Coordinates of C-alpha atoms in Angstrom, one line a residue:
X227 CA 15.8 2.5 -18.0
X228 CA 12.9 3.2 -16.4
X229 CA 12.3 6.2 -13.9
X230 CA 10.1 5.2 -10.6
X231 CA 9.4 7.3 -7.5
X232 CA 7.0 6.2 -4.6
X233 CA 6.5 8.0 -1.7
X234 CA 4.6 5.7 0.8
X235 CA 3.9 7.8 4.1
X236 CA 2.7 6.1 7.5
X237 CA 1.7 7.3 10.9
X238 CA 5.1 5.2 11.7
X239 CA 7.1 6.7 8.9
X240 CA 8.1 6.3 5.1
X241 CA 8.4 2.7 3.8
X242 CA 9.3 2.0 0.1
X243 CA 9.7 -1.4 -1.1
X244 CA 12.1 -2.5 -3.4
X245 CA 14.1 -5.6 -5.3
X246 CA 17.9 -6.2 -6.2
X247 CA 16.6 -4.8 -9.7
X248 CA 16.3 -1.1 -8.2
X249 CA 18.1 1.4 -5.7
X250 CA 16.2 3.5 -3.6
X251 CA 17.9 7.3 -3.1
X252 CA 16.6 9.1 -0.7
X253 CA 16.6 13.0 -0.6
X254 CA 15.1 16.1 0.7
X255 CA 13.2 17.5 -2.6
X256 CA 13.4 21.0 -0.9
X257 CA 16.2 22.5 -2.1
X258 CA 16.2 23.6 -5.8
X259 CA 17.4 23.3 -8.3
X260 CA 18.9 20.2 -7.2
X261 CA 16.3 18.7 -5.1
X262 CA 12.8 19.6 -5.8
X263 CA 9.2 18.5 -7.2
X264 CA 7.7 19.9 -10.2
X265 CA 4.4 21.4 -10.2
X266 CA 2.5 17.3 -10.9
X267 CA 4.8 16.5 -8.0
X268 CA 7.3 14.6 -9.4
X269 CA 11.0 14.2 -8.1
X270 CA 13.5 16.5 -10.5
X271 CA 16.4 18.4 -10.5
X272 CA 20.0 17.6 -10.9
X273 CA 20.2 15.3 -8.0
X274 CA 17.7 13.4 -9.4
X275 CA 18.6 13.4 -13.7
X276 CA 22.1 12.3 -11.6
X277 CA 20.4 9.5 -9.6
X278 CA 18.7 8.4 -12.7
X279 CA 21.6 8.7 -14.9
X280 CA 23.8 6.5 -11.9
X281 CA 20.3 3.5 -12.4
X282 CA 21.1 3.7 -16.1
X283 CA 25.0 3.0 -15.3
X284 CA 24.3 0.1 -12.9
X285 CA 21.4 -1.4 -14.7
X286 CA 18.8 -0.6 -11.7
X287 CA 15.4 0.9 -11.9
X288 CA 15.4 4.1 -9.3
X289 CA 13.1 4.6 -6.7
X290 CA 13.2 8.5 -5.1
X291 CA 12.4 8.5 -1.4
X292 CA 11.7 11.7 -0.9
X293 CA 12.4 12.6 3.4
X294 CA 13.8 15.3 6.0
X295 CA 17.8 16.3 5.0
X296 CA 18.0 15.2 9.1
X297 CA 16.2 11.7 8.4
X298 CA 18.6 10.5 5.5
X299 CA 21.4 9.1 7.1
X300 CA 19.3 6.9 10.2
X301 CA 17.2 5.6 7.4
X302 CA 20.3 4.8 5.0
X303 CA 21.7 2.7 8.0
X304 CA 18.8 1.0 9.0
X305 CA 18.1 -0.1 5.1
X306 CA 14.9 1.9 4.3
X307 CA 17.0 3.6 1.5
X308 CA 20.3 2.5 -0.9
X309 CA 22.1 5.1 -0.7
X310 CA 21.6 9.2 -0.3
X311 CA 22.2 12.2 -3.3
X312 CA 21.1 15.3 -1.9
X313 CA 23.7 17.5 -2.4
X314 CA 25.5 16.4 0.9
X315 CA 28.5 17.7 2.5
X316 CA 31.1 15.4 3.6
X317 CA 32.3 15.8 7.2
X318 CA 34.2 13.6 9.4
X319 CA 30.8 12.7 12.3
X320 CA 29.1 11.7 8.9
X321 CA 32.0 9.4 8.4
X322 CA 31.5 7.7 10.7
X323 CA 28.0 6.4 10.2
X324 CA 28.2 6.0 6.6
X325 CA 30.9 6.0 3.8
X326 CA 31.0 8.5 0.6
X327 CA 31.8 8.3 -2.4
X328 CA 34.3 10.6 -4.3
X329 CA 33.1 14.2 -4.8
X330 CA 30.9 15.0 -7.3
X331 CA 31.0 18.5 -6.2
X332 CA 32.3 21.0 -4.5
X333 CA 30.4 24.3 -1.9
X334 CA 32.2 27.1 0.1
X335 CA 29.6 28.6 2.5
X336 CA 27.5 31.8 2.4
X337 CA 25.9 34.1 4.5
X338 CA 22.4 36.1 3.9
X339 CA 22.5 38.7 6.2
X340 CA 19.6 41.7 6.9
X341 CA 20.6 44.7 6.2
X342 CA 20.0 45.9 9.5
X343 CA 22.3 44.0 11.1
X344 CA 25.3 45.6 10.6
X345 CA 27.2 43.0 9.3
X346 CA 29.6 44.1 6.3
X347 CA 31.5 40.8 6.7
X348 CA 30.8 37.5 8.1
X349 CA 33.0 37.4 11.3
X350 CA 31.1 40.3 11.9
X351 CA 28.6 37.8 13.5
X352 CA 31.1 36.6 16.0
X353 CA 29.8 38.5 19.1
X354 CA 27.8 38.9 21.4
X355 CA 23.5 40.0 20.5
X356 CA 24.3 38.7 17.8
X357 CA 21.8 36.0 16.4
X358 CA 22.7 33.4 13.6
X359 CA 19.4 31.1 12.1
X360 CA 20.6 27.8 10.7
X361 CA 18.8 24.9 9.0
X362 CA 19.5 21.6 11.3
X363 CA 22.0 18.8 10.4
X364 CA 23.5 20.8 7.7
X365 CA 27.0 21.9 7.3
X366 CA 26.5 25.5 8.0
X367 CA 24.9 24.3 11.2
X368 CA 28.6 22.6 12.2
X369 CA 30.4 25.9 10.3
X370 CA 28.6 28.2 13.0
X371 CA 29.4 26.7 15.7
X372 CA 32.7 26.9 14.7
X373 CA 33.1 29.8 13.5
X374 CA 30.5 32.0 15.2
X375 CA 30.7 30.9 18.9
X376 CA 29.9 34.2 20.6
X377 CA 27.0 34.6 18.6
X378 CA 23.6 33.4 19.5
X379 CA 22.3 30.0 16.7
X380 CA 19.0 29.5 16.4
X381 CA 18.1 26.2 15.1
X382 CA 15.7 25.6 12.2
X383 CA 14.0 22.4 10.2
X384 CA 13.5 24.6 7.4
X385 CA 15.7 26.8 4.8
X386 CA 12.7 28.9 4.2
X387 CA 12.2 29.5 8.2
X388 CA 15.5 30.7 8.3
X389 CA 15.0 32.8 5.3
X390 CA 11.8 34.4 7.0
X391 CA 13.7 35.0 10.4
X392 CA 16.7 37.1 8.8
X393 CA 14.0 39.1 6.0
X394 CA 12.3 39.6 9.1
X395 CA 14.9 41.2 11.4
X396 CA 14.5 38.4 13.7
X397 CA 18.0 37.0 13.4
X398 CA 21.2 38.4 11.7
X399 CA 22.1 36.2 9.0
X400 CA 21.5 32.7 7.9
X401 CA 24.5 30.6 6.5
X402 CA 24.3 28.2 4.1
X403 CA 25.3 27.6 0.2
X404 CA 25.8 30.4 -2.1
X405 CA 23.6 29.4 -4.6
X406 CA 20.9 29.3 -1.8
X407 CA 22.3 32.7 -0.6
X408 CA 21.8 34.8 -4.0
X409 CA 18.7 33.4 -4.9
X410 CA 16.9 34.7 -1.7
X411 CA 18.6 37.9 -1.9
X412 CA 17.3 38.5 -5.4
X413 CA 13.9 37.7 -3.4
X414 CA 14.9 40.1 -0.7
X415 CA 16.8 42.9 -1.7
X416 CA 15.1 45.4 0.6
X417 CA 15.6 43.5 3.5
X418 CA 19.2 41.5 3.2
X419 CA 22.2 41.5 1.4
X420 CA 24.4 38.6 0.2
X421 CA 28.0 38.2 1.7
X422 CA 29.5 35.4 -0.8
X423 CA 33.2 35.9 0.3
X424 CA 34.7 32.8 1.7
X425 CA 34.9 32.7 5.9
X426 CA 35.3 29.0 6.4
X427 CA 39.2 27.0 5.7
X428 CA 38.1 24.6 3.6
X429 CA 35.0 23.8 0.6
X430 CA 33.1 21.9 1.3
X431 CA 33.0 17.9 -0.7
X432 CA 29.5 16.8 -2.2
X433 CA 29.0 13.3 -2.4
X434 CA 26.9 10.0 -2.3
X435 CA 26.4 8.3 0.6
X436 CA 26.4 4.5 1.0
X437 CA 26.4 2.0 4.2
X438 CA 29.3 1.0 5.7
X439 CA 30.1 -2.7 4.4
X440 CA 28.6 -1.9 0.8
X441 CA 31.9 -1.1 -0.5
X442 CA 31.3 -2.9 -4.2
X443 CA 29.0 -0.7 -4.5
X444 CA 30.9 2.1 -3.8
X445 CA 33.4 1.4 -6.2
X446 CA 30.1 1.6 -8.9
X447 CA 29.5 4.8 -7.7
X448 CA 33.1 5.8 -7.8
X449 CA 33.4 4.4 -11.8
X450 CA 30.0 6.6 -12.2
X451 CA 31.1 9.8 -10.9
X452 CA 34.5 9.7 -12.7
X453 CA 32.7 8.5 -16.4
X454 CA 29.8 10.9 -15.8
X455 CA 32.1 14.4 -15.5
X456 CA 34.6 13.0 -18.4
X457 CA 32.1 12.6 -20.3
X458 CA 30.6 16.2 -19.6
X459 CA 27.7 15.4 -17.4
X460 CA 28.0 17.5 -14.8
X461 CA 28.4 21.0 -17.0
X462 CA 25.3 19.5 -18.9
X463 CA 23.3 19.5 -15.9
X464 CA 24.7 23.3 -14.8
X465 CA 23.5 24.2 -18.0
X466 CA 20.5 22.9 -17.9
X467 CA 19.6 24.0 -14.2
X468 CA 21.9 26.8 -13.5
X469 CA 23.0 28.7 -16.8
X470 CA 22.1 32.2 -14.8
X471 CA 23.9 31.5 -11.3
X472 CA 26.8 30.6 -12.9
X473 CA 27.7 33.7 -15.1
X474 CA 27.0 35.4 -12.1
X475 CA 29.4 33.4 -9.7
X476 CA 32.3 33.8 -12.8
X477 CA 31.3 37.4 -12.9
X478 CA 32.0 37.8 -8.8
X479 CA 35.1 35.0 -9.2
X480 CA 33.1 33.0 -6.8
X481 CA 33.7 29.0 -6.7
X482 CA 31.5 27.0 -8.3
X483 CA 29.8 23.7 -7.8
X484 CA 31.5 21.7 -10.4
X485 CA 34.3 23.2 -11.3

């Protein structure tokens, strides 16, 4: 099958165009190792060796529409992309703009803290003077303001902002995914420390998103998903991108993504 990716930018916004032969996925390449660009610029990751393994299941050519994590679901529903695999949480207001498909994946939230702070555990954060950075539209966006209502949230387009803010001293701690969580504290281990232990009720689902009405093709996606782990897909792709992270999650008996 063959692999495409166009990213066509205009003063008015991205515009890719495409046939019944291919499906157009869009995602934020900004978050590896599931989302990224490699050093020609080219879409990979495991989002994308999953989008590409989904065109070789249905028979389509796959375009990657590369766009901000906040800009996926307004351009799924007004047809500038197919569908959207970029390691997306399900939550019920996503609901009900667009449908998912059955997780591929699975997250419980993190929090990278400074070491300043005083936070030894994460409802530490719930209080007053207490600042919280997180990255906008995401689900430890929602989480915070849940969770952390006496605390100050500062609202960022960026991870990396968010990751400069708490290195920084600026703002407390920054929640998001684990995996995102160690990484930067290996980066930062003067300035933050990682608090991994679960704060939030629930994981939080991964899963592809598709328009309302397109529910064929969300029964494809469906028979994808449940062929693809069977058949050992998903711990290929862990291998491949994430051999490290996930001896250390075991190690710390934290959850990981697909198991």
């Amino acid at each position: 099958m063959k692999k495409i990716w166009i990213c066509l930018m205009f003063l008015l916004g991205t515009f890719t165009f495409a046939n019944e032969d291919t499906l157009i996925v869009g995602m934020e390449l900004a978050y590896p190792p599931f989302e990224m660009s490699d050093l020609n610029g080219r879409p990979t990751g495991i989002s994308v060796d999953m989008a590409y393994a989904l065109g070789e299941y249905l028979g389509k050519d796959i375009i990657i529409e590369d766009m901000s994590y906040g800009g996926l679901i307004p351009a799924l529903k007004t047809k500038k992309i197919d569908i959207i695999i970029s390691s997306m949480s399900v939550t019920e207001e996503r609901k009900n703009s667009v449908n998912f498909s059955k997780p591929y994946a699975k997250s419980y939230l993190g929090m990278l803290a400074n070491k300043n702070s005083g936070i030894k555990e994460p409802m530490d954060l719930n209080q007053k003077g207490k600042k919280v950075a997180v990255k906008k539209g995401t689900s430890g966006h929602t989480v915070a303001e849940k969770y952390f209502p006496n605390a100050e949230i500062l609202v960022f387009d960026k991870e990396t902002a968010c990751i400069l803010e708490v290195s920084q001293g600026k703002v407390d701690a920054f929640i998001y995914d684990p995996l995102t969580i160690y990484r930067n504290w290996t980066r930062n281990q003067e300035t933050t420390i990682p608090l991994l232990q679960q704060f939030e009720t629930e994981s939080q689902p991964w899963a592809i998103a598709y328009r309302k009405g397109e529910e064929d093709l969300g029964a494809q996606i469906d028979e994808f998903i449940v062929e693809y782990k069977s058949n050992g897909g998903f711990n290929k792709l862990a291998d491949k991108y994430l051999g490290e992270e996930r001896a250390f999650f075991k190690e710390k008996n934290v959850p990981f993504f697909f198991d």
